[in-house]
Amino acid sequence: MLKYIIRRVLQTIPVLIGVSILVFSLMHLIPGNPAQIIAGEGASEQTVRQIEERLGLNDPIHVQYFNYMSGVLQGDLGNSVRSGRAVSDEIAARFWVTVELSFYATVLAVFLGLMAGIISAVRRYTLADTAIMIVALFGLSMPNFWLGLVLIDWFAIGGDWLPEWAKLRPSGWGDSWRQVILPVITLGTGGAAIIARMTRSSMLEVINQDYIRTARAKGLTDRIVTYRHALKNALIPVVTVVGLEFGGFLGGAVLTETIFAINGMGRLTVQAITQRDFPIVQGAVLVLSVLFVFVNLIVDISYKLLNKRIDLN
Amino acid sequence: MSEQTAGATGSEKAYNPRLELYKGFWKRFKKNKSALVGGIVVLFFILVAIFGPMLVNTDPNATDITNKLQPPSAEHWFGTDNYGRDIFSRIIYGTGLTLIVGFVSVMIGGIIGVLFGIIAGYYGGKIDTVIMRLMDVLLAFPGILLALAIVSVLGGSIQNMIIAIGIFSVPAFARIVRGSTLSVRKLEYIDAMRALGASDFRIIFKHVLPNVLSPIIVQATLRIATAVLTAAGLSFLGLGAQPPTPEWGAMLSAGRSYMAESPHMILIPGIAIVLVVLAFNIFGDGLRDALDPKANK
């Protein structure tokens, strides 16, 4: 097991290097002179030069990457070209807001998804199953930002349901559940739908297996067979989906935070893109991606712990 | 000679394995009522995209400030927006745009992803490791973030959005095709082809590709749904279609400011997106069940 963990951790290194190269390249993929684009059309040549100097764009590319990475490893993600503030400070102020939003959305998605998936599988081919699967398909097909807008339209306008995450304390906790419920529903619904579908198909697969038939044959009640024998094994593949969904929520937070005006990393990224503030875009994309890589690492390891039969070779 | 030909044609008619395969597929697909409905709705949207603009005689960009923010009525079926533009006409024109973005981006992602996947799966070894680590890097960007990052450097436009969503779709195809290629590669007839001296190129395109086509078709259908959602998200953020293009995500974005007085401005484009995505999802699910009966529990 330890060997597997070490191997899996080592495998993430090339991925992290690849991510860093891609994020670093973002600035160099800009068609034309990035400094000119950052400075804007009417900027003087001097301003453009200053930006080039500040971002080190005149150095050879490998030197730029080396400088960038040595900075990143020391927690220095550069400075915002608009405010001049350190990118790491800008991100630190918003990091936990996005993580917590994604975490709540994951909790909601797991809770709703598992419940719906289990009911659907246990009562397969009934009206309840059909209804749940139709709702799940809608959940899967709905743009989450549209759901957010509809929720604002129905519940928030004229009421006090609008979140005030902008005023959050550093811990990121909202003052009341009312302020967090709409963004969490907005972000979590799609994931709940995916988890429900996955749980249902996983449960159905397990229910058809021999050991379940044996459990029934020896006289165990349906309840015990379903919840003690089937569910335990059916949940294993669901774990992977939960990890992926958490990552999806980190990305999805871009839209949710924008419509609810939540000052998280997603909104920061969108604002930075609009203002062509590339150091912030690079920093935010890098941090969210690295976080996602680590979440996947933890999920893979727990997958192995949960199911010792998997041959990971 | 002619008798021989006739005989051969007769026996082909009696048993054509490919035809039997299609028949089996069609039989299973027909049984799946929801998939059939999904397919019909997809077809409906394609027809709307092609013929809709010919039937609608209102310019989607024609403004009429005196008639702005009108709710749905007999004159304006879906109401008007903040510039008095007819939302019905904008939805119809937007259908083509939505489908083009969906199809083209998935085609780009599909072609690149299938090539990567098939090469990785067929050759294995170091080539496989390099390609799949590259795919892992692309998959390390959560959700919409990769597409967002690409659009942020290329600039917001429909073309750039298509490129970004295309790249975003590559790893999904590569992974699936690699997996299928790995299992096809081990089959005896591939060894036989190699023993007969067939080139790798011929084996890959003539023998491996047709055998991994089913998962590709299913994945493409489902990815169109994802592409439409991603495109709507990017346009909503102002990073895709630019005003006054009648793109559904951009229409939603414009409707945000008028939500309280004119909820139809956000409801109608949203419902349109949901219907298209839903149709592709149901259709894709049905195709999967029909093309790969083993996956159908």
Tab-separated table of N, CA and C in Angstrom, chain B residues 112-255:
chain	number	residue	atom	x	y	z
B	112	ILE	N	-8.391	15.322	-32.783
B	112	ILE	CA	-7.096	15.334	-32.084
B	112	ILE	C	-7.071	14.233	-31.009
B	113	GLY	N	-8.154	14.154	-30.233
B	113	GLY	CA	-8.220	13.191	-29.130
B	113	GLY	C	-8.156	11.750	-29.631
B	114	VAL	N	-8.884	11.456	-30.719
B	114	VAL	CA	-8.896	10.091	-31.261
B	114	VAL	C	-7.494	9.731	-31.755
B	115	LEU	N	-6.851	10.685	-32.456
B	115	LEU	CA	-5.488	10.416	-32.950
B	115	LEU	C	-4.541	10.105	-31.790
B	116	PHE	N	-4.581	10.960	-30.777
B	116	PHE	CA	-3.726	10.742	-29.604
B	116	PHE	C	-4.037	9.391	-28.954
B	117	GLY	N	-5.309	9.136	-28.757
B	117	GLY	CA	-5.740	7.926	-28.052
B	117	GLY	C	-5.349	6.666	-28.799
B	118	ILE	N	-5.550	6.697	-30.109
B	118	ILE	CA	-5.296	5.502	-30.915
B	118	ILE	C	-3.784	5.240	-31.003
B	119	ILE	N	-3.005	6.307	-31.123
B	119	ILE	CA	-1.542	6.151	-31.193
B	119	ILE	C	-1.018	5.638	-29.847
B	120	ALA	N	-1.517	6.242	-28.756
B	120	ALA	CA	-1.075	5.821	-27.422
B	120	ALA	C	-1.425	4.355	-27.181
B	121	GLY	N	-2.643	3.976	-27.503
B	121	GLY	CA	-3.108	2.616	-27.253
B	121	GLY	C	-2.422	1.605	-28.161
B	122	TYR	N	-2.184	1.990	-29.413
B	122	TYR	CA	-1.619	1.047	-30.383
B	122	TYR	C	-0.133	0.812	-30.150
B	123	TYR	N	0.603	1.898	-29.942
B	123	TYR	CA	2.055	1.747	-29.791
B	123	TYR	C	2.468	1.427	-28.352
B	124	GLY	N	1.713	1.921	-27.374
B	124	GLY	CA	2.057	1.662	-25.975
B	124	GLY	C	3.422	2.240	-25.617
B	125	GLY	N	4.027	1.725	-24.557
B	125	GLY	CA	5.379	2.120	-24.155
B	125	GLY	C	5.521	3.598	-23.861
B	126	LYS	N	6.668	4.148	-24.334
B	126	LYS	CA	6.978	5.545	-24.016
B	126	LYS	C	6.013	6.515	-24.686
B	127	ILE	N	5.613	6.168	-25.927
B	127	ILE	CA	4.681	7.055	-26.647
B	127	ILE	C	3.394	7.187	-25.835
B	128	ASP	N	2.911	6.035	-25.356
B	128	ASP	CA	1.690	6.010	-24.546
B	128	ASP	C	1.870	6.871	-23.295
B	129	THR	N	3.016	6.675	-22.608
B	129	THR	CA	3.257	7.420	-21.368
B	129	THR	C	3.246	8.926	-21.629
B	130	VAL	N	3.975	9.345	-22.665
B	130	VAL	CA	4.068	10.782	-22.949
B	130	VAL	C	2.685	11.354	-23.281
B	131	ILE	N	1.970	10.675	-24.178
B	131	ILE	CA	0.654	11.200	-24.594
B	131	ILE	C	-0.301	11.241	-23.402
B	132	MET	N	-0.335	10.178	-22.631
B	132	MET	CA	-1.322	10.144	-21.555
B	132	MET	C	-0.966	11.098	-20.412
B	133	ARG	N	0.335	11.328	-20.190
B	133	ARG	CA	0.706	12.346	-19.170
B	133	ARG	C	0.277	13.734	-19.653
B	134	LEU	N	0.402	13.944	-20.971
B	134	LEU	CA	-0.037	15.219	-21.538
B	134	LEU	C	-1.549	15.389	-21.328
B	135	MET	N	-2.277	14.290	-21.508
B	135	MET	CA	-3.727	14.341	-21.295
B	135	MET	C	-4.031	14.592	-19.812
B	136	ASP	N	-3.223	13.980	-18.933
B	136	ASP	CA	-3.403	14.204	-17.492
B	136	ASP	C	-3.223	15.683	-17.159
B	137	VAL	N	-2.256	16.317	-17.845
B	137	VAL	CA	-2.029	17.742	-17.598
B	137	VAL	C	-3.277	18.542	-17.994
B	138	LEU	N	-3.842	18.201	-19.163
B	138	LEU	CA	-5.045	18.929	-19.602
B	138	LEU	C	-6.219	18.668	-18.654
B	139	LEU	N	-6.261	17.441	-18.112
B	139	LEU	CA	-7.368	17.098	-17.207
B	139	LEU	C	-7.174	17.700	-15.815
B	140	ALA	N	-5.963	18.217	-15.561
B	140	ALA	CA	-5.691	18.770	-14.227
B	140	ALA	C	-6.351	20.128	-14.026
B	141	PHE	N	-6.854	20.702	-15.115
B	141	PHE	CA	-7.540	21.999	-14.979
B	141	PHE	C	-9.010	21.736	-14.692
B	142	PRO	N	-9.485	22.157	-13.512
B	142	PRO	CA	-10.857	21.788	-13.153
B	142	PRO	C	-11.920	22.482	-14.007
B	143	GLY	N	-12.894	21.681	-14.422
B	143	GLY	CA	-14.082	22.183	-15.121
B	143	GLY	C	-13.775	23.079	-16.295
B	144	ILE	N	-14.420	24.220	-16.268
B	144	ILE	CA	-14.391	25.159	-17.383
B	144	ILE	C	-13.071	25.932	-17.445
B	145	LEU	N	-12.207	25.737	-16.430
B	145	LEU	CA	-11.026	26.591	-16.259
B	145	LEU	C	-10.043	26.538	-17.435
B	146	LEU	N	-9.876	25.356	-18.038
B	146	LEU	CA	-8.940	25.243	-19.162
B	146	LEU	C	-9.450	26.082	-20.336
B	147	ALA	N	-10.732	25.908	-20.666
B	147	ALA	CA	-11.325	26.674	-21.769
B	147	ALA	C	-11.229	28.169	-21.465
B	148	LEU	N	-11.471	28.508	-20.220
B	148	LEU	CA	-11.425	29.913	-19.789
B	148	LEU	C	-10.017	30.485	-19.975
B	149	ALA	N	-9.020	29.700	-19.558
B	149	ALA	CA	-7.631	30.163	-19.668
B	149	ALA	C	-7.247	30.357	-21.135
B	150	ILE	N	-7.673	29.421	-21.985
B	150	ILE	CA	-7.317	29.528	-23.410
B	150	ILE	C	-7.974	30.764	-24.027
B	151	VAL	N	-9.270	30.948	-23.725
B	151	VAL	CA	-9.970	32.110	-24.278
B	151	VAL	C	-9.355	33.400	-23.742
B	152	SER	N	-8.865	33.359	-22.502
B	152	SER	CA	-8.299	34.577	-21.920
B	152	SER	C	-7.067	35.039	-22.694
B	153	VAL	N	-6.301	34.095	-23.244
B	153	VAL	CA	-5.133	34.529	-24.023
B	153	VAL	C	-5.483	34.824	-25.475
B	154	LEU	N	-6.392	34.034	-26.030
B	154	LEU	CA	-6.704	34.232	-27.454
B	154	LEU	C	-7.637	35.417	-27.675
B	155	GLY	N	-8.405	35.764	-26.636
B	155	GLY	CA	-9.375	36.853	-26.774
B	155	GLY	C	-10.766	36.292	-26.995
B	156	GLY	N	-11.775	37.035	-26.567
B	156	GLY	CA	-13.151	36.541	-26.631
B	156	GLY	C	-13.750	36.666	-28.025
B	157	SER	N	-14.018	35.539	-28.664
B	157	SER	CA	-14.735	35.517	-29.951
B	157	SER	C	-15.263	34.105	-30.137
B	158	ILE	N	-16.177	33.938	-31.094
B	158	ILE	CA	-16.754	32.603	-31.299
B	158	ILE	C	-15.676	31.613	-31.763
B	159	GLN	N	-14.807	32.054	-32.698
B	159	GLN	CA	-13.762	31.152	-33.204
B	159	GLN	C	-12.853	30.686	-32.068
B	160	ASN	N	-12.414	31.636	-31.249
B	160	ASN	CA	-11.506	31.275	-30.158
B	160	ASN	C	-12.199	30.376	-29.139
B	161	MET	N	-13.497	30.632	-28.949
B	161	MET	CA	-14.267	29.802	-28.022
B	161	MET	C	-14.324	28.360	-28.548
B	162	ILE	N	-14.514	28.221	-29.857
B	162	ILE	CA	-14.568	26.880	-30.461
B	162	ILE	C	-13.218	26.166	-30.264
B	163	ILE	N	-12.125	26.895	-30.489
B	163	ILE	CA	-10.787	26.302	-30.310
B	163	ILE	C	-10.620	25.861	-28.852
B	164	ALA	N	-10.990	26.764	-27.927
B	164	ALA	CA	-10.820	26.468	-26.500
B	164	ALA	C	-11.630	25.243	-26.095
B	165	ILE	N	-12.890	25.177	-26.535
B	165	ILE	CA	-13.730	24.033	-26.151
B	165	ILE	C	-13.217	22.762	-26.830
B	166	GLY	N	-12.693	22.905	-28.043
B	166	GLY	CA	-12.107	21.769	-28.756
B	166	GLY	C	-10.961	21.181	-27.948
B	167	ILE	N	-10.042	22.034	-27.514
B	167	ILE	CA	-8.885	21.551	-26.728
B	167	ILE	C	-9.369	20.931	-25.413
B	168	PHE	N	-10.371	21.573	-24.815
B	168	PHE	CA	-10.970	21.100	-23.567
B	168	PHE	C	-11.538	19.683	-23.738
B	169	SER	N	-11.979	19.338	-24.972
B	169	SER	CA	-12.597	18.026	-25.206
B	169	SER	C	-11.579	16.937	-25.537
B	170	VAL	N	-10.344	17.329	-25.896
B	170	VAL	CA	-9.351	16.349	-26.368
B	170	VAL	C	-9.130	15.188	-25.385
B	171	PRO	N	-8.829	15.456	-24.089
B	171	PRO	CA	-8.487	14.326	-23.204
B	171	PRO	C	-9.602	13.301	-23.047
B	172	ALA	N	-10.849	13.749	-23.071
B	172	ALA	CA	-11.962	12.809	-22.907
B	172	ALA	C	-11.949	11.780	-24.034
B	173	PHE	N	-11.730	12.242	-25.275
B	173	PHE	CA	-11.681	11.321	-26.421
B	173	PHE	C	-10.440	10.434	-26.327
B	174	ALA	N	-9.294	11.066	-26.011
B	174	ALA	CA	-8.040	10.312	-25.989
B	174	ALA	C	-8.125	9.141	-25.006
B	175	ARG	N	-8.669	9.397	-23.828
B	175	ARG	CA	-8.734	8.346	-22.806
B	175	ARG	C	-9.606	7.179	-23.255
B	176	ILE	N	-10.796	7.518	-23.773
B	176	ILE	CA	-11.726	6.464	-24.172
B	176	ILE	C	-11.166	5.649	-25.332
B	177	VAL	N	-10.618	6.349	-26.335
B	177	VAL	CA	-10.111	5.645	-27.512
B	177	VAL	C	-8.885	4.807	-27.146
B	178	ARG	N	-8.037	5.321	-26.270
B	178	ARG	CA	-6.865	4.543	-25.850
B	178	ARG	C	-7.316	3.216	-25.217
B	179	GLY	N	-8.297	3.315	-24.312
B	179	GLY	CA	-8.802	2.120	-23.634
B	179	GLY	C	-9.330	1.105	-24.636
B	180	SER	N	-10.142	1.573	-25.585
B	180	SER	CA	-10.725	0.657	-26.573
B	180	SER	C	-9.641	0.083	-27.472
B	181	THR	N	-8.666	0.940	-27.862
B	181	THR	CA	-7.590	0.467	-28.741
B	181	THR	C	-6.776	-0.630	-28.058
B	182	LEU	N	-6.534	-0.451	-26.755
B	182	LEU	CA	-5.771	-1.455	-26.017
B	182	LEU	C	-6.420	-2.827	-26.121
B	183	SER	N	-7.765	-2.862	-26.025
B	183	SER	CA	-8.418	-4.170	-26.078
B	183	SER	C	-8.470	-4.703	-27.515
B	184	VAL	N	-8.623	-3.804	-28.493
B	184	VAL	CA	-8.662	-4.266	-29.897
B	184	VAL	C	-7.281	-4.761	-30.324
B	185	ARG	N	-6.239	-4.074	-29.864
B	185	ARG	CA	-4.869	-4.413	-30.262
B	185	ARG	C	-4.511	-5.874	-29.950
B	186	LYS	N	-5.123	-6.357	-28.851
B	186	LYS	CA	-4.777	-7.717	-28.422
B	186	LYS	C	-5.495	-8.796	-29.243
B	187	LEU	N	-6.435	-8.381	-30.084
B	187	LEU	CA	-7.195	-9.376	-30.832
B	187	LEU	C	-6.313	-10.059	-31.891
B	188	GLU	N	-6.680	-11.328	-32.176
B	188	GLU	CA	-5.814	-12.117	-33.054
B	188	GLU	C	-5.737	-11.570	-34.469
B	189	TYR	N	-6.842	-11.028	-34.948
B	189	TYR	CA	-6.824	-10.623	-36.352
B	189	TYR	C	-5.882	-9.439	-36.594
B	190	ILE	N	-5.616	-8.669	-35.549
B	190	ILE	CA	-4.647	-7.579	-35.696
B	190	ILE	C	-3.253	-8.177	-35.861
B	191	ASP	N	-2.968	-9.224	-35.081
B	191	ASP	CA	-1.691	-9.928	-35.237
B	191	ASP	C	-1.592	-10.507	-36.640
B	192	ALA	N	-2.719	-11.050	-37.111
B	192	ALA	CA	-2.743	-11.651	-38.447
B	192	ALA	C	-2.437	-10.598	-39.510
B	193	MET	N	-3.031	-9.411	-39.352
B	193	MET	CA	-2.793	-8.333	-40.311
B	193	MET	C	-1.315	-7.956	-40.323
B	194	ARG	N	-0.747	-7.913	-39.112
B	194	ARG	CA	0.664	-7.552	-39.007
B	194	ARG	C	1.528	-8.624	-39.689
B	195	ALA	N	1.156	-9.891	-39.460
B	195	ALA	CA	1.911	-10.997	-40.059
B	195	ALA	C	1.822	-10.938	-41.583
B	196	LEU	N	0.689	-10.426	-42.084
B	196	LEU	CA	0.513	-10.327	-43.541
B	196	LEU	C	1.277	-9.144	-44.120
B	197	GLY	N	1.871	-8.354	-43.232
B	197	GLY	CA	2.719	-7.262	-43.699
B	197	GLY	C	2.018	-5.919	-43.823
B	198	ALA	N	0.819	-5.789	-43.226
B	198	ALA	CA	0.107	-4.508	-43.305
B	198	ALA	C	0.864	-3.448	-42.501
B	199	SER	N	0.861	-2.220	-43.022
B	199	SER	CA	1.568	-1.142	-42.313
B	199	SER	C	0.767	-0.718	-41.081
B	200	ASP	N	1.454	-0.073	-40.126
B	200	ASP	CA	0.766	0.405	-38.922
B	200	ASP	C	-0.374	1.350	-39.301
B	201	PHE	N	-0.082	2.209	-40.275
B	201	PHE	CA	-1.076	3.202	-40.712
B	201	PHE	C	-2.359	2.495	-41.172
B	202	ARG	N	-2.153	1.442	-41.986
B	202	ARG	CA	-3.296	0.695	-42.525
B	202	ARG	C	-4.047	-0.023	-41.393
B	203	ILE	N	-3.277	-0.627	-40.499
B	203	ILE	CA	-3.931	-1.354	-39.393
B	203	ILE	C	-4.742	-0.379	-38.527
B	204	ILE	N	-4.125	0.767	-38.223
B	204	ILE	CA	-4.801	1.724	-37.342
B	204	ILE	C	-6.091	2.232	-37.979
B	205	PHE	N	-5.983	2.698	-39.224
B	205	PHE	CA	-7.155	3.355	-39.819
B	205	PHE	C	-8.162	2.394	-40.437
B	206	LYS	N	-7.688	1.240	-40.884
B	206	LYS	CA	-8.603	0.321	-41.556
B	206	LYS	C	-9.182	-0.708	-40.574
B	207	HIS	N	-8.415	-1.040	-39.541
B	207	HIS	CA	-8.874	-2.141	-38.689
B	207	HIS	C	-9.132	-1.752	-37.236
B	208	VAL	N	-8.307	-0.867	-36.692
B	208	VAL	CA	-8.534	-0.497	-35.292
B	208	VAL	C	-9.659	0.554	-35.198
B	209	LEU	N	-9.533	1.610	-36.000
B	209	LEU	CA	-10.502	2.710	-35.908
B	209	LEU	C	-11.969	2.262	-36.038
B	210	PRO	N	-12.304	1.452	-37.070
B	210	PRO	CA	-13.718	1.051	-37.164
B	210	PRO	C	-14.195	0.294	-35.928
B	211	ASN	N	-13.264	-0.375	-35.248
B	211	ASN	CA	-13.658	-1.148	-34.068
B	211	ASN	C	-13.802	-0.314	-32.805
B	212	VAL	N	-13.265	0.902	-32.838
B	212	VAL	CA	-13.415	1.743	-31.641
B	212	VAL	C	-14.386	2.896	-31.917
B	213	LEU	N	-15.115	2.766	-33.038
B	213	LEU	CA	-16.007	3.850	-33.460
B	213	LEU	C	-17.198	4.058	-32.509
B	214	SER	N	-17.718	2.942	-31.981
B	214	SER	CA	-18.909	3.062	-31.117
B	214	SER	C	-18.678	3.992	-29.937
B	215	PRO	N	-17.628	3.756	-29.111
B	215	PRO	CA	-17.430	4.692	-27.998
B	215	PRO	C	-17.159	6.119	-28.464
B	216	ILE	N	-16.548	6.269	-29.657
B	216	ILE	CA	-16.277	7.626	-30.155
B	216	ILE	C	-17.597	8.344	-30.451
B	217	ILE	N	-18.523	7.633	-31.113
B	217	ILE	CA	-19.815	8.245	-31.464
B	217	ILE	C	-20.564	8.648	-30.190
B	218	VAL	N	-20.582	7.744	-29.215
B	218	VAL	CA	-21.289	8.024	-27.966
B	218	VAL	C	-20.663	9.227	-27.274
B	219	GLN	N	-19.330	9.202	-27.176
B	219	GLN	CA	-18.623	10.287	-26.508
B	219	GLN	C	-18.876	11.609	-27.231
B	220	ALA	N	-18.853	11.594	-28.565
B	220	ALA	CA	-19.062	12.830	-29.331
B	220	ALA	C	-20.435	13.416	-29.035
B	221	THR	N	-21.457	12.550	-29.000
B	221	THR	CA	-22.818	13.035	-28.746
B	221	THR	C	-22.904	13.681	-27.363
B	222	LEU	N	-22.332	12.993	-26.366
B	222	LEU	CA	-22.407	13.536	-25.010
B	222	LEU	C	-21.537	14.789	-24.869
B	223	ARG	N	-20.424	14.818	-25.601
B	223	ARG	CA	-19.536	15.986	-25.510
B	223	ARG	C	-20.174	17.215	-26.142
B	224	ILE	N	-21.055	17.014	-27.137
B	224	ILE	CA	-21.732	18.175	-27.731
B	224	ILE	C	-22.545	18.871	-26.640
B	225	ALA	N	-23.196	18.060	-25.808
B	225	ALA	CA	-23.973	18.633	-24.699
B	225	ALA	C	-23.051	19.460	-23.798
B	226	THR	N	-21.894	18.897	-23.440
B	226	THR	CA	-20.942	19.626	-22.584
B	226	THR	C	-20.451	20.886	-23.287
B	227	ALA	N	-20.173	20.763	-24.600
B	227	ALA	CA	-19.654	21.911	-25.349
B	227	ALA	C	-20.672	23.055	-25.371
B	228	VAL	N	-21.948	22.695	-25.553
B	228	VAL	CA	-22.991	23.737	-25.588
B	228	VAL	C	-23.057	24.444	-24.230
B	229	LEU	N	-22.974	23.662	-23.153
B	229	LEU	CA	-23.006	24.252	-21.804
B	229	LEU	C	-21.787	25.153	-21.569
B	230	THR	N	-20.612	24.666	-21.978
B	230	THR	CA	-19.382	25.450	-21.772
B	230	THR	C	-19.437	26.740	-22.588
B	231	ALA	N	-19.905	26.617	-23.842
B	231	ALA	CA	-19.987	27.805	-24.702
B	231	ALA	C	-20.935	28.836	-24.086
B	232	ALA	N	-22.061	28.348	-23.575
B	232	ALA	CA	-23.020	29.272	-22.961
B	232	ALA	C	-22.367	29.965	-21.764
B	233	GLY	N	-21.604	29.200	-20.984
B	233	GLY	CA	-20.924	29.771	-19.814
B	233	GLY	C	-19.911	30.825	-20.215
B	234	LEU	N	-19.095	30.514	-21.236
B	234	LEU	CA	-18.067	31.468	-21.661
B	234	LEU	C	-18.713	32.734	-22.227
B	235	SER	N	-19.764	32.564	-23.027
B	235	SER	CA	-20.430	33.744	-23.592
B	235	SER	C	-21.107	34.547	-22.488
B	236	PHE	N	-21.631	33.835	-21.494
B	236	PHE	CA	-22.268	34.521	-20.359
B	236	PHE	C	-21.250	35.428	-19.657
B	237	LEU	N	-20.007	34.950	-19.581
B	237	LEU	CA	-18.953	35.739	-18.922
B	237	LEU	C	-18.392	36.821	-19.849
B	238	GLY	N	-18.903	36.868	-21.078
B	238	GLY	CA	-18.425	37.879	-22.027
B	238	GLY	C	-17.167	37.440	-22.748
B	239	LEU	N	-16.839	36.127	-22.687
B	239	LEU	CA	-15.596	35.654	-23.287
B	239	LEU	C	-15.836	34.822	-24.549
B	240	GLY	N	-17.093	34.768	-24.986
B	240	GLY	CA	-17.391	34.007	-26.196
B	240	GLY	C	-17.950	34.940	-27.246
B	241	ALA	N	-19.205	34.643	-27.633
B	241	ALA	CA	-19.854	35.486	-28.641
B	241	ALA	C	-19.995	36.911	-28.106
B	242	GLN	N	-19.730	37.867	-28.970
B	242	GLN	CA	-19.814	39.271	-28.554
B	242	GLN	C	-21.116	39.895	-29.058
B	243	PRO	N	-21.642	40.901	-28.323
B	243	PRO	CA	-22.868	41.550	-28.767
B	243	PRO	C	-22.681	42.178	-30.157
B	244	PRO	N	-23.687	42.216	-30.979
B	244	PRO	CA	-25.079	41.804	-30.733
B	244	PRO	C	-25.384	40.379	-31.181
B	245	THR	N	-24.352	39.507	-31.293
B	245	THR	CA	-24.591	38.135	-31.775
B	245	THR	C	-25.683	37.458	-30.936
B	246	PRO	N	-26.659	36.844	-31.618
B	246	PRO	CA	-27.739	36.205	-30.838
B	246	PRO	C	-27.329	34.849	-30.269
B	247	GLU	N	-26.312	34.825	-29.454
B	247	GLU	CA	-25.872	33.569	-28.835
B	247	GLU	C	-26.617	33.439	-27.508
B	248	TRP	N	-27.065	32.218	-27.186
B	248	TRP	CA	-27.955	32.048	-26.034
B	248	TRP	C	-27.309	32.441	-24.708
B	249	GLY	N	-26.026	32.080	-24.521
B	249	GLY	CA	-25.336	32.429	-23.274
B	249	GLY	C	-25.204	33.944	-23.140
B	250	ALA	N	-24.869	34.599	-24.265
B	250	ALA	CA	-24.738	36.057	-24.253
B	250	ALA	C	-26.101	36.712	-23.998
B	251	MET	N	-27.175	36.082	-24.515
B	251	MET	CA	-28.529	36.620	-24.281
B	251	MET	C	-28.874	36.545	-22.797
B	252	LEU	N	-28.461	35.432	-22.169
B	252	LEU	CA	-28.694	35.284	-20.724
B	252	LEU	C	-27.965	36.380	-19.950
B	253	SER	N	-26.737	36.629	-20.381
B	253	SER	CA	-25.932	37.635	-19.715
B	253	SER	C	-26.599	39.006	-19.816
B	254	ALA	N	-27.128	39.309	-21.021
B	254	ALA	CA	-27.795	40.610	-21.217
B	254	ALA	C	-29.068	40.699	-20.376
B	255	GLY	N	-29.733	39.545	-20.201
B	255	GLY	CA	-31.004	39.535	-19.479
B	255	GLY	C	-30.858	39.702	-17.970
